PDB file of C-alpha atoms in Angstrom:
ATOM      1  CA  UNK W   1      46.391  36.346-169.805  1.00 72.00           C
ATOM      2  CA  UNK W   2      49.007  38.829-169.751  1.00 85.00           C
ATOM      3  CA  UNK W   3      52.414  37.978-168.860  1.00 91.00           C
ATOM      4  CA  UNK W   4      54.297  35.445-166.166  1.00 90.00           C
ATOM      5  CA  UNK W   5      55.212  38.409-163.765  1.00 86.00           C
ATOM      6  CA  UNK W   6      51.505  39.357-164.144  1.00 87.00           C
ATOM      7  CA  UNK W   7      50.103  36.145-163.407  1.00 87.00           C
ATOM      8  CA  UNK W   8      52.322  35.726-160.396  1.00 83.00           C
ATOM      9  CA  UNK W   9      51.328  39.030-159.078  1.00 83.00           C
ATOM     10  CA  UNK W  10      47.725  37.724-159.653  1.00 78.00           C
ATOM     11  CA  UNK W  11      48.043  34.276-158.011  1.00 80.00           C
ATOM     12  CA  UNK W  12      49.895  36.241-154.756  1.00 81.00           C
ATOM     13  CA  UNK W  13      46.791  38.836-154.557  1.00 74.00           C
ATOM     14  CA  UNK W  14      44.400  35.471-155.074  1.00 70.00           C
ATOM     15  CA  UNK W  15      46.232  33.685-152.355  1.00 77.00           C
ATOM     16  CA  UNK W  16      46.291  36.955-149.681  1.00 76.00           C
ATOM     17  CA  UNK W  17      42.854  37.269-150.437  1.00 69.00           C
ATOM     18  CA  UNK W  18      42.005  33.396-149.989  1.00 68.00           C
ATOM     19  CA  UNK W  19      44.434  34.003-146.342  1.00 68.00           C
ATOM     20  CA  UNK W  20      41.963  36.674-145.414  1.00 62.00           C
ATOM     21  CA  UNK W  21      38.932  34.791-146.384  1.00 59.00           C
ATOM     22  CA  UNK W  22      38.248  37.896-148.705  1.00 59.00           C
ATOM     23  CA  UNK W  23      38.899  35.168-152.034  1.00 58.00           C
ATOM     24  CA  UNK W  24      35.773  36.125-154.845  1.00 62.00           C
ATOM     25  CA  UNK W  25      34.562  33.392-157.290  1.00 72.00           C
ATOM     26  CA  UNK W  26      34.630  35.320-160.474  1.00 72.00           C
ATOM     27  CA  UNK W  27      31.271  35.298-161.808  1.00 82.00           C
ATOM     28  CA  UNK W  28      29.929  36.751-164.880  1.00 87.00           C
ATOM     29  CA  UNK W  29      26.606  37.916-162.924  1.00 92.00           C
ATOM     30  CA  UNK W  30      25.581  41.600-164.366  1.00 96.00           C
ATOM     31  CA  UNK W  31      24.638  43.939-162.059  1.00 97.00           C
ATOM     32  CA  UNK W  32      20.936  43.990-163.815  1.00 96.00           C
ATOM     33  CA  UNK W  33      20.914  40.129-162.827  1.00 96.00           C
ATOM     34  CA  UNK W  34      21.640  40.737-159.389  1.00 96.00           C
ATOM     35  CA  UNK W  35      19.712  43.883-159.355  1.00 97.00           C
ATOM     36  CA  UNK W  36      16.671  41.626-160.161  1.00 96.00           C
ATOM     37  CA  UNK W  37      17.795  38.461-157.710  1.00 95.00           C
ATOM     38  CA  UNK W  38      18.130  41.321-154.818  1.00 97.00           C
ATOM     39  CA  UNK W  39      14.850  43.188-154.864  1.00 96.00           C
ATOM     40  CA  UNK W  40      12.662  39.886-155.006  1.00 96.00           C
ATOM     41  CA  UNK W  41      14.683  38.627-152.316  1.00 94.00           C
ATOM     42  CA  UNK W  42      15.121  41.397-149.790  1.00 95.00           C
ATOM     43  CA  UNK W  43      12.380  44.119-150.447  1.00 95.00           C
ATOM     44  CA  UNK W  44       9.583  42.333-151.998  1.00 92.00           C
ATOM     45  CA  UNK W  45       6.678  41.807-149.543  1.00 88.00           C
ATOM     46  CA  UNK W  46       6.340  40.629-146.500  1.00 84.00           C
ATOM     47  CA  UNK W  47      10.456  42.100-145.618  1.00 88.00           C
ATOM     48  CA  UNK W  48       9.292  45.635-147.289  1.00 87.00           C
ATOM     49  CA  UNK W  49       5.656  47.598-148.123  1.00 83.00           C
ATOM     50  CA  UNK W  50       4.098  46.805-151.491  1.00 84.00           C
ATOM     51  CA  UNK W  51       4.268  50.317-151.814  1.00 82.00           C
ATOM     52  CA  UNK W  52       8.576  50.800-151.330  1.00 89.00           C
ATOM     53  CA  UNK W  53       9.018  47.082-153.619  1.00 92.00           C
ATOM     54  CA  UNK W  54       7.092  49.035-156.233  1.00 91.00           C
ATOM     55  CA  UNK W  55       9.189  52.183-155.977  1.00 93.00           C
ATOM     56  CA  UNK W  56      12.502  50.147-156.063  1.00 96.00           C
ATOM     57  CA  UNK W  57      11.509  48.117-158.799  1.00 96.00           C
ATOM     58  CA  UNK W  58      10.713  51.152-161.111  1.00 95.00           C
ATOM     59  CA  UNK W  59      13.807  52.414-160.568  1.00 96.00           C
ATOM     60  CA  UNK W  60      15.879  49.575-161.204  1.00 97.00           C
ATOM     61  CA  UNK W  61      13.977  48.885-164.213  1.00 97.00           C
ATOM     62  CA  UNK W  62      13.555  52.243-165.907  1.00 96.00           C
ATOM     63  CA  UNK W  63      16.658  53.573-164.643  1.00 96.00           C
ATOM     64  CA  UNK W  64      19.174  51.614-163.293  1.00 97.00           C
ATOM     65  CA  UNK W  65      19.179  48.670-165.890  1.00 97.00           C
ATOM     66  CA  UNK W  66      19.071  50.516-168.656  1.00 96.00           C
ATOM     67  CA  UNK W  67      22.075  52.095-167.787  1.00 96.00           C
ATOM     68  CA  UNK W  68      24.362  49.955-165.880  1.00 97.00           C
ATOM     69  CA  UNK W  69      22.290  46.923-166.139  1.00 96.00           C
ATOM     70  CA  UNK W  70      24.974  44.942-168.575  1.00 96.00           C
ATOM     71  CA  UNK W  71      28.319  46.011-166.218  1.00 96.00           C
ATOM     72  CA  UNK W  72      29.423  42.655-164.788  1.00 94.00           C
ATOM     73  CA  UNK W  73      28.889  43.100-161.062  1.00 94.00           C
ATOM     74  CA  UNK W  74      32.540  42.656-160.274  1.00 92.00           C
ATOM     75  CA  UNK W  75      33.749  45.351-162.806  1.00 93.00           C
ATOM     76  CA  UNK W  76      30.978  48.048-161.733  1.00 96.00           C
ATOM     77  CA  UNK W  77      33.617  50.912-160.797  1.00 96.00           C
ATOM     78  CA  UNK W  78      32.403  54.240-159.061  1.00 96.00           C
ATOM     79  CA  UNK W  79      33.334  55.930-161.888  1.00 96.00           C
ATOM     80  CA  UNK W  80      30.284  54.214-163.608  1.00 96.00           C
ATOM     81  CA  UNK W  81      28.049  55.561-161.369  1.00 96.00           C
ATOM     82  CA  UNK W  82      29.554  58.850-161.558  1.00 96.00           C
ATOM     83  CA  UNK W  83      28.463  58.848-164.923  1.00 95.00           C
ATOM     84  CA  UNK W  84      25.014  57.661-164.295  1.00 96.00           C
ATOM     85  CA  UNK W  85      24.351  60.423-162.263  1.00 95.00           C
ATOM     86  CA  UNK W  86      25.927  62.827-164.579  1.00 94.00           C
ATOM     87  CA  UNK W  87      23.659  61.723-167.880  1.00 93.00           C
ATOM     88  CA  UNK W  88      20.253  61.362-166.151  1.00 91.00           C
ATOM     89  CA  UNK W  89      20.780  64.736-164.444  1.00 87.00           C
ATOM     90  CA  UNK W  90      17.992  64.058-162.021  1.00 89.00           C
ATOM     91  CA  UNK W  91      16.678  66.281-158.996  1.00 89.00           C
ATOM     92  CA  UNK W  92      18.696  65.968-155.867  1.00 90.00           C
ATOM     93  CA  UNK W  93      16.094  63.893-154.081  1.00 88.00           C
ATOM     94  CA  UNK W  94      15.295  61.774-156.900  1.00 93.00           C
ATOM     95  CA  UNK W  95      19.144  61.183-157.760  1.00 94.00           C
ATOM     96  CA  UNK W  96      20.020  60.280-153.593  1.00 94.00           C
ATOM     97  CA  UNK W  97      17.191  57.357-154.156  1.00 95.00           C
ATOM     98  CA  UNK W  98      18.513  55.911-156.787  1.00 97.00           C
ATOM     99  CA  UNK W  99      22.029  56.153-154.867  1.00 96.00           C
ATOM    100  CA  UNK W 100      20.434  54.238-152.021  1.00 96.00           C
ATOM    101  CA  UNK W 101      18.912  52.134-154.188  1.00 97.00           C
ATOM    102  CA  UNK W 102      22.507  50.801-155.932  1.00 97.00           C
ATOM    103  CA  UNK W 103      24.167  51.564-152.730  1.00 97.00           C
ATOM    104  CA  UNK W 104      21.931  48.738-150.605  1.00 97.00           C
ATOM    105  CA  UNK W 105      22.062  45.802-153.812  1.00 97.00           C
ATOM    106  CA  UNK W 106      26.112  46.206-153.569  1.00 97.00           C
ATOM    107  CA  UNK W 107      25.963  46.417-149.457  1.00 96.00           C
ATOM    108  CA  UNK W 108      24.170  42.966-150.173  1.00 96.00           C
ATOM    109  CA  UNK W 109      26.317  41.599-152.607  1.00 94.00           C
ATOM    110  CA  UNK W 110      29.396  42.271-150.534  1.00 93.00           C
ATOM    111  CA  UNK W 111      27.760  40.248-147.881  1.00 92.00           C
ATOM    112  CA  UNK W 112      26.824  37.419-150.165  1.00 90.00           C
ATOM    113  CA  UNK W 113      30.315  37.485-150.878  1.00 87.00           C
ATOM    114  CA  UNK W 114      30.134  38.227-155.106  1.00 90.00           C
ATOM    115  CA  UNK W 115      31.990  41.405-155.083  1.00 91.00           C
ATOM    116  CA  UNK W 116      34.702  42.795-152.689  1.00 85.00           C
ATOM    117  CA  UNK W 117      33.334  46.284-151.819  1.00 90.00           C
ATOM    118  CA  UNK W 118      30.364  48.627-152.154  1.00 96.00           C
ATOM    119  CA  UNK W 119      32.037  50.924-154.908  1.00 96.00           C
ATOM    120  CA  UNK W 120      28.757  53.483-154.359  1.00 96.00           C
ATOM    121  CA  UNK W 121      30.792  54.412-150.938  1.00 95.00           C
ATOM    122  CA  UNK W 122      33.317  55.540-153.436  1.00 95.00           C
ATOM    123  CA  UNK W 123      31.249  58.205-155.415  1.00 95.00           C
ATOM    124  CA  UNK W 124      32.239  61.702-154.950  1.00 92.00           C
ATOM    125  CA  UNK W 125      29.893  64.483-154.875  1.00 88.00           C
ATOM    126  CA  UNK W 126      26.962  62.230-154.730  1.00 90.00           C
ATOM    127  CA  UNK W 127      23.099  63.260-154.883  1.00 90.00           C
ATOM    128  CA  UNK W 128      22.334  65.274-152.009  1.00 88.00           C
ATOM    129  CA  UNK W 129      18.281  66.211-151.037  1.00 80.00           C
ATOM    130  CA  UNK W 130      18.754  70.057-150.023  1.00 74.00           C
ATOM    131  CA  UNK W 131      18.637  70.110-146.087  1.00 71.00           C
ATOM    132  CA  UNK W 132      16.205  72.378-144.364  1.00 64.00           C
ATOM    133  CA  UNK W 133      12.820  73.624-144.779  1.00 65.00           C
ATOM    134  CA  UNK W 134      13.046  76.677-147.400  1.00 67.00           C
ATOM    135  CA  UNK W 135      11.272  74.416-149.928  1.00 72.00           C
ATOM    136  CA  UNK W 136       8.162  73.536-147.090  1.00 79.00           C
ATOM    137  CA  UNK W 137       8.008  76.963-146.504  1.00 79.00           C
ATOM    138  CA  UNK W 138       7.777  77.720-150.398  1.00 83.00           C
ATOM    139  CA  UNK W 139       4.797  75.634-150.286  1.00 88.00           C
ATOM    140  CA  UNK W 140       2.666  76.737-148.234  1.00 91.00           C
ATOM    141  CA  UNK W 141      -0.904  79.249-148.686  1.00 94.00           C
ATOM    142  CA  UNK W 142      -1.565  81.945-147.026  1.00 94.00           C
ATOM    143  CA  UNK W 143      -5.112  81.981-145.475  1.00 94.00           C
ATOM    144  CA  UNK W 144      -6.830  84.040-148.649  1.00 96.00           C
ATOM    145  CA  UNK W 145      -5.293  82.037-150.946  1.00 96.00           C
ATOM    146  CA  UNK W 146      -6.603  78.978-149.474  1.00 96.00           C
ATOM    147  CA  UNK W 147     -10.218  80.296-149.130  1.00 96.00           C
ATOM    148  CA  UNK W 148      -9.775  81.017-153.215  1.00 97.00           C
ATOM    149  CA  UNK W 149      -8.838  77.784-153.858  1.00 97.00           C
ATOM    150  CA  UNK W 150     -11.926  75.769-151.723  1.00 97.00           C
ATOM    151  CA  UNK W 151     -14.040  78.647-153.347  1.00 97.00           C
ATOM    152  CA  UNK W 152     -12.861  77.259-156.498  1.00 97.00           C
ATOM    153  CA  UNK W 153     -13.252  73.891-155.893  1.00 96.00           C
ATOM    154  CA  UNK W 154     -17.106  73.666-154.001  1.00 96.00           C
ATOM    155  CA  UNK W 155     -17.516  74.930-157.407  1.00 96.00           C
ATOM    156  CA  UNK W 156     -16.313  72.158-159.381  1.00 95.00           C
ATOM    157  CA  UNK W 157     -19.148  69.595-157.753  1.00 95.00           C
ATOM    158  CA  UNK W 158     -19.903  68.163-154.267  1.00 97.00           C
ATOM    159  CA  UNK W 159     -16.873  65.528-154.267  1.00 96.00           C
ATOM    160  CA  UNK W 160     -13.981  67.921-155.283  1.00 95.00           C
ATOM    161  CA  UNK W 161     -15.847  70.189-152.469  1.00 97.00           C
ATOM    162  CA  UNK W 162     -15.694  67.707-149.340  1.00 97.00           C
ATOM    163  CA  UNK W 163     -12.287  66.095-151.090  1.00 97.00           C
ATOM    164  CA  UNK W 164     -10.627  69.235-150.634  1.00 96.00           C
ATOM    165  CA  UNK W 165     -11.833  70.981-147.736  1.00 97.00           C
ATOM    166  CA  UNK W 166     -10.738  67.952-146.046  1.00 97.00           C
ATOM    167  CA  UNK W 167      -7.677  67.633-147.105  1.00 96.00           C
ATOM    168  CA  UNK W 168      -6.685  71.049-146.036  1.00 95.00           C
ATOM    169  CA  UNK W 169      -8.927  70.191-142.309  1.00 96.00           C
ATOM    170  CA  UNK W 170      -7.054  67.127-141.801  1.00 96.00           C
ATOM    171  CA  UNK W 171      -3.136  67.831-143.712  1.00 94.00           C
ATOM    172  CA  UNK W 172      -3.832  64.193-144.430  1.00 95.00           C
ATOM    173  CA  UNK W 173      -1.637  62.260-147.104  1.00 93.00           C
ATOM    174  CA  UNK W 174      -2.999  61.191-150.803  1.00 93.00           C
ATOM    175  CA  UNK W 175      -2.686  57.983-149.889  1.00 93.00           C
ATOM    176  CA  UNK W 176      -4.808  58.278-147.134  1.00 95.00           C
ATOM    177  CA  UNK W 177      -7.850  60.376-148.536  1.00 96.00           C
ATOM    178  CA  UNK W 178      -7.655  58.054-151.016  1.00 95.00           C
ATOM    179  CA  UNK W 179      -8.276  54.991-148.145  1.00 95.00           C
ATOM    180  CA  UNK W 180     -10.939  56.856-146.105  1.00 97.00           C
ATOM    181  CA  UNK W 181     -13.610  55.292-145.554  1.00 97.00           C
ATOM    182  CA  UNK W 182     -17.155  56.525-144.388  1.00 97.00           C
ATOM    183  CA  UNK W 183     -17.214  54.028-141.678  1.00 96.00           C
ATOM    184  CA  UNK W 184     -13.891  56.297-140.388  1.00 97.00           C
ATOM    185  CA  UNK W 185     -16.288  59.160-140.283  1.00 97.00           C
ATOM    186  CA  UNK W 186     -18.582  60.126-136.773  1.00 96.00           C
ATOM    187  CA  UNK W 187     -21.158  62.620-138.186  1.00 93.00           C
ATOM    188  CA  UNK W 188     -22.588  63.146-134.968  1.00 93.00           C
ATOM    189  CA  UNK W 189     -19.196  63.919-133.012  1.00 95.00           C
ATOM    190  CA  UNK W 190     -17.418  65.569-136.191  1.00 95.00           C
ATOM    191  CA  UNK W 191     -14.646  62.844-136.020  1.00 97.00           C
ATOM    192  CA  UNK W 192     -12.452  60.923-138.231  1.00 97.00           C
ATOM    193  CA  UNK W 193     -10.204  58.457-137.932  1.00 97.00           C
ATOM    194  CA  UNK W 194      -7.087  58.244-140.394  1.00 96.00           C
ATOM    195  CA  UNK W 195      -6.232  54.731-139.752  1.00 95.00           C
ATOM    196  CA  UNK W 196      -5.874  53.321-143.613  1.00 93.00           C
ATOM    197  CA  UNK W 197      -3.754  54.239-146.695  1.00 93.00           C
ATOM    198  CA  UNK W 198      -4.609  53.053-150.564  1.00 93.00           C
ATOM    199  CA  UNK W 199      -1.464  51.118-151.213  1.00 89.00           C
ATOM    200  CA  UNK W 200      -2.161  49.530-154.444  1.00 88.00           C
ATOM    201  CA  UNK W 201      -5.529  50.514-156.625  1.00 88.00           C
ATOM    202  CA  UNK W 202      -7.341  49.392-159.504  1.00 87.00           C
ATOM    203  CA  UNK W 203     -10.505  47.284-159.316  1.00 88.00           C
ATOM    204  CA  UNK W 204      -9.185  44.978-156.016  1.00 91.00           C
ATOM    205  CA  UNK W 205      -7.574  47.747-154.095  1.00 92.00           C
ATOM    206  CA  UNK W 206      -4.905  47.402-151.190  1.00 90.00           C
ATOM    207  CA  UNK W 207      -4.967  48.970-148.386  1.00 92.00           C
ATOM    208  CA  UNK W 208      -2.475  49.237-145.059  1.00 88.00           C
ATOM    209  CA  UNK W 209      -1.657  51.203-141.842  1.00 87.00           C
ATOM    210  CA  UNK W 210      -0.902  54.503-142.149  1.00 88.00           C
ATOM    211  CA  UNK W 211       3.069  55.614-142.903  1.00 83.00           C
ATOM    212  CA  UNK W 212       3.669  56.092-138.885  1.00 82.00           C
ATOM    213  CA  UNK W 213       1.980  52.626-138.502  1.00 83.00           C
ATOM    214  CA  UNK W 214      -0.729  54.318-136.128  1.00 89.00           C
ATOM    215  CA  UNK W 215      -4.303  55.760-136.205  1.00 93.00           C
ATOM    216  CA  UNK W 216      -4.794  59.349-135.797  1.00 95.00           C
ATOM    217  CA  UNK W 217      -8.672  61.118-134.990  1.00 96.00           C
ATOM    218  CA  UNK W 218      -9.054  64.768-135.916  1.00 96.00           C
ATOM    219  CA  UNK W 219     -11.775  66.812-134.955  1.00 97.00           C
ATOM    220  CA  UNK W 220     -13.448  67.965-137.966  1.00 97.00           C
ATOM    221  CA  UNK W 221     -14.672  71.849-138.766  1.00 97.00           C
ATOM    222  CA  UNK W 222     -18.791  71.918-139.764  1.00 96.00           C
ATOM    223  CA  UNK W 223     -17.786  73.168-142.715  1.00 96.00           C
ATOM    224  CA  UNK W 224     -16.302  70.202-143.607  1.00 97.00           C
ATOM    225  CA  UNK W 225     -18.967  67.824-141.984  1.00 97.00           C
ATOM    226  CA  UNK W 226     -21.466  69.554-143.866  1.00 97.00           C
ATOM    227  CA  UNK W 227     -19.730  69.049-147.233  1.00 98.00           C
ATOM    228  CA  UNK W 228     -19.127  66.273-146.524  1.00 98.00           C
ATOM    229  CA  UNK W 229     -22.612  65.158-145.758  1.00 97.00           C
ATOM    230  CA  UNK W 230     -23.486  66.599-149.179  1.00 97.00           C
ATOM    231  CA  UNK W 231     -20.754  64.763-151.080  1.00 98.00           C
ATOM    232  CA  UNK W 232     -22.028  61.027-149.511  1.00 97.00           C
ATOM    233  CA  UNK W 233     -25.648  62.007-150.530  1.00 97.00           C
ATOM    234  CA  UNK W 234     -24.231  63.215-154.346  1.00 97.00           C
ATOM    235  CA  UNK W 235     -22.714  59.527-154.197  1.00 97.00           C
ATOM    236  CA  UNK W 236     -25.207  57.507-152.650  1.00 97.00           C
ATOM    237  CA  UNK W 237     -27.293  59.436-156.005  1.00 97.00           C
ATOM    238  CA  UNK W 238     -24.261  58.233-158.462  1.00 97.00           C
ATOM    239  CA  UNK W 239     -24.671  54.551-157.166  1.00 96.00           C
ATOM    240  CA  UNK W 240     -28.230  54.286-157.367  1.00 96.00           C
ATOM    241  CA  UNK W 241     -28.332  55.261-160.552  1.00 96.00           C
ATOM    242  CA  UNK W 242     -25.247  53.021-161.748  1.00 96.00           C
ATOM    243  CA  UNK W 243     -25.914  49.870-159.258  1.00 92.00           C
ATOM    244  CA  UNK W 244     -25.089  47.331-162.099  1.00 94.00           C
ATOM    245  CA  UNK W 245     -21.292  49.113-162.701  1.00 93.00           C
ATOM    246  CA  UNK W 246     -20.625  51.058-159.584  1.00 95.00           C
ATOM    247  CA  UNK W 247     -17.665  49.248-157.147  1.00 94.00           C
ATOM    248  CA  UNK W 248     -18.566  49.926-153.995  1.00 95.00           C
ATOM    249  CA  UNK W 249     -16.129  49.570-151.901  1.00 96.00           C
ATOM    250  CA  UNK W 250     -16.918  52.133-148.600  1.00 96.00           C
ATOM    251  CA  UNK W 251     -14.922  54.944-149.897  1.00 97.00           C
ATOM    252  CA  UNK W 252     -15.547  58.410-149.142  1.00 97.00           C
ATOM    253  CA  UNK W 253     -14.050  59.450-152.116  1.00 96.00           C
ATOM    254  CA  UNK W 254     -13.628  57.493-155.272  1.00 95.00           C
ATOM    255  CA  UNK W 255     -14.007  57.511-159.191  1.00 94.00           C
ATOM    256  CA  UNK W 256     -16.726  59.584-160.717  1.00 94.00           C
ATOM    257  CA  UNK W 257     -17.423  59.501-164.439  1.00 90.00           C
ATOM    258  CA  UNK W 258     -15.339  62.107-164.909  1.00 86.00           C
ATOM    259  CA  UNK W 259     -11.932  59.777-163.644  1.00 84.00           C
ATOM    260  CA  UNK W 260     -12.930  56.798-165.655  1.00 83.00           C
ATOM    261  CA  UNK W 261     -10.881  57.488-168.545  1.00 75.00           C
ATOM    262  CA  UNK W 262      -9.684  54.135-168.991  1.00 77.00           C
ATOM    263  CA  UNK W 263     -11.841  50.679-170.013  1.00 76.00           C
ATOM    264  CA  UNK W 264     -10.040  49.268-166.893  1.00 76.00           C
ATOM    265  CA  UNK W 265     -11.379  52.278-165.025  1.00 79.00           C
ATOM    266  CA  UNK W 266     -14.471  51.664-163.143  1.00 90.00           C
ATOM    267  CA  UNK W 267     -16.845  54.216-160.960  1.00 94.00           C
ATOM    268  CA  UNK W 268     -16.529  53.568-156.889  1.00 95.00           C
ATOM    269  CA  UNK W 269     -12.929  52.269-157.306  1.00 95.00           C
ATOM    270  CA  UNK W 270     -10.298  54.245-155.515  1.00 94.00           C
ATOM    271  CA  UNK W 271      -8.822  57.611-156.379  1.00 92.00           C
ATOM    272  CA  UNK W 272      -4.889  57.552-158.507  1.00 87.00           C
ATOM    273  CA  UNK W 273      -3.030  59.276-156.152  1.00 83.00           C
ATOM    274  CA  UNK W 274      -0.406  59.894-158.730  1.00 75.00           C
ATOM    275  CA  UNK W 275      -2.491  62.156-160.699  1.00 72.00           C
ATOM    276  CA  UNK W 276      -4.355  63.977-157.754  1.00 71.00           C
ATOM    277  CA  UNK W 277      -1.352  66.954-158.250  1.00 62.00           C
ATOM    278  CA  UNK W 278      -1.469  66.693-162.114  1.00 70.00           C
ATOM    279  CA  UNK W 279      -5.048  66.159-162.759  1.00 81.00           C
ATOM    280  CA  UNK W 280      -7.885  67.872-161.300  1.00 88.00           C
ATOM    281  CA  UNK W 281      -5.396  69.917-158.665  1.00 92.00           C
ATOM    282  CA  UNK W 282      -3.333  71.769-161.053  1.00 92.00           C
ATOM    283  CA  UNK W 283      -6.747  72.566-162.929  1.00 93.00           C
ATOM    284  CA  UNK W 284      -7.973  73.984-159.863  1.00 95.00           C
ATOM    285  CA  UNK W 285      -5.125  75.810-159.175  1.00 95.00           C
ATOM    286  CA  UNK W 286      -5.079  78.118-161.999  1.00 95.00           C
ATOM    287  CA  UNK W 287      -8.911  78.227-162.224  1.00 96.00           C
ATOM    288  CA  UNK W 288      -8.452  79.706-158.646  1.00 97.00           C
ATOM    289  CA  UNK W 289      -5.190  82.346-160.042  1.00 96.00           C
ATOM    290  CA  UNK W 290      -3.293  80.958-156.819  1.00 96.00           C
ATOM    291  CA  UNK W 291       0.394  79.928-156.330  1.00 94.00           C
ATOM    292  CA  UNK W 292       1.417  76.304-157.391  1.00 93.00           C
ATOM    293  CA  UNK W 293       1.909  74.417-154.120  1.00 92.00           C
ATOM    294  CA  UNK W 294       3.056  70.708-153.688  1.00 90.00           C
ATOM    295  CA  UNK W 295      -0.197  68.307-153.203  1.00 91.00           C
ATOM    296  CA  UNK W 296       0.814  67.718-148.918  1.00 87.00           C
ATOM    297  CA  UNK W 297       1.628  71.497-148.739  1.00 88.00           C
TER     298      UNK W 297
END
């Protein structure tokens, strides 16, 4: 294509490149297609967590694809992402992500040799979390408000109770009051051990090590023994009467009727951790006429 000067300036930058050992097969391969080729291949467990394959995954399929999905892989320009960024207009945090995201499928195609350079290196002004801790701060209760919101939620029923008076004891992740286990719990010494997080629910839950790959024991407050004592014998109550449908599988807090809103849904299976903060929590919340804080704040 083009004319004979052209093509001679072509074949010289093919043969300098071929010199240098930097020559690229041209390949029709869209970056969707290698989008999909990388993430089975390099995060999908055992290399990464169930947990991170699943977060990559959604974004390359919700976002990324949709967007930039039919750019051949070799004409992706930064300008393209530039644009991407621009059009979704996503939170800081959210938007660096799905920068890493793009940013570690073209570090791997460079080094599978389909593309000369990582053109997300090239983006200017690219999605930046806010450094610092003015947003932790802004999410934290002061002791009275705290007290109005476990008021609030002993009276919503004996599981909401022990759920969250130990979450605020412990500062323990969804994911891992959603893994506890009563077998964790020492009623007689008033310790638990955080060794488990849910990683995948549903009716055959998942679950791994904790996100520092360690167990942690934390001295419980009576308080919080005591609700919690109530909350097992509320449960042990709930299973007896539902033996037939009731999955039992050791948690110390799981699905009551009131979370089995779906057929698939069934009573004893584990928690949704993605609906703890929009759910039940934000109810509470205004029930309680407290500030709105972040679930882990």
């Amino acid at each position: 294509r083009g004319t004979r000067k052209q093509a001679e300036t072509r074949l010289t930058d093919l043969v300098r490149d071929a010199h240098r050992g930097e020559f690229v097969e041209p390949t029709k391969l869209t970056l969707g297609e290698w989008l999909t080729e990388w993430v089975e291949k390099a995060i999908k467990p055992p290399r990464r967590t169930l947990r991170a394959y699943e977060g990559y995954c959604s974004t390359i399929e919700k976002h990324l694809k949709p967007k930039l999905g039919a750019i051949r892989l070799q004409q992706l320009r930064a300008l393209d992402i530039e644009r991407y960024h621009a059009e979704l207009g996503l939170a800081p945090a959210t938007g660096q992500a799905h920068h890493a995201v793009l940013s570690s499928a073209l570090k791997a195609a460079v080094r599978a040799g389909l593309i000369h350079r990582n053109v997300a290196t090239l983006v200017e002004n690219k999605p930046r979390a806010p450094q610092g801790h003015q947003d932790v701060l802004a999410h934290v209760w002061e002791a009275h408000e705290a007290k109005h919101f476990l008021d609030t939620a002993k009276a919503a029923g004996p599981q909401p109770a022990a759920f969250y008076t130990t979450a605020l004891d412990t500062g323990a992740r969804k994911s891992e009051l959603a893994g506890m286990k009563w077998a964790d719990l020492d009623v007689q010494t008033g310790r638990l051990t955080i060794q488990l997080q849910l990683v995948k629910g549903g009716p055959e839950p998942i679950f791994g090590t904790t996100k520092m790959k360690k167990a942690r024991t934390i001295e419980l407050a009576a308080e919080t023994i005591a609700l919690l004592r109530a909350h097992k014998q509320h449960q042990a109550e709930l299973k007896l009467r539902n033996r037939t449908v009731y999955h039992d599988h050791g948690l110390m807090f799981a699905k009551e009727w009131g979370d089995v809103r779906k057929r698939r849904h069934s009573l004893g299976d584990p928690l949704q951790t993605n609906n703890l903060g929009q759910r039940e929590y934000a109810k509470l919340i205004k029930a309680a006429g407290v500030r709105r804080i972040k679930f882990h704040g």
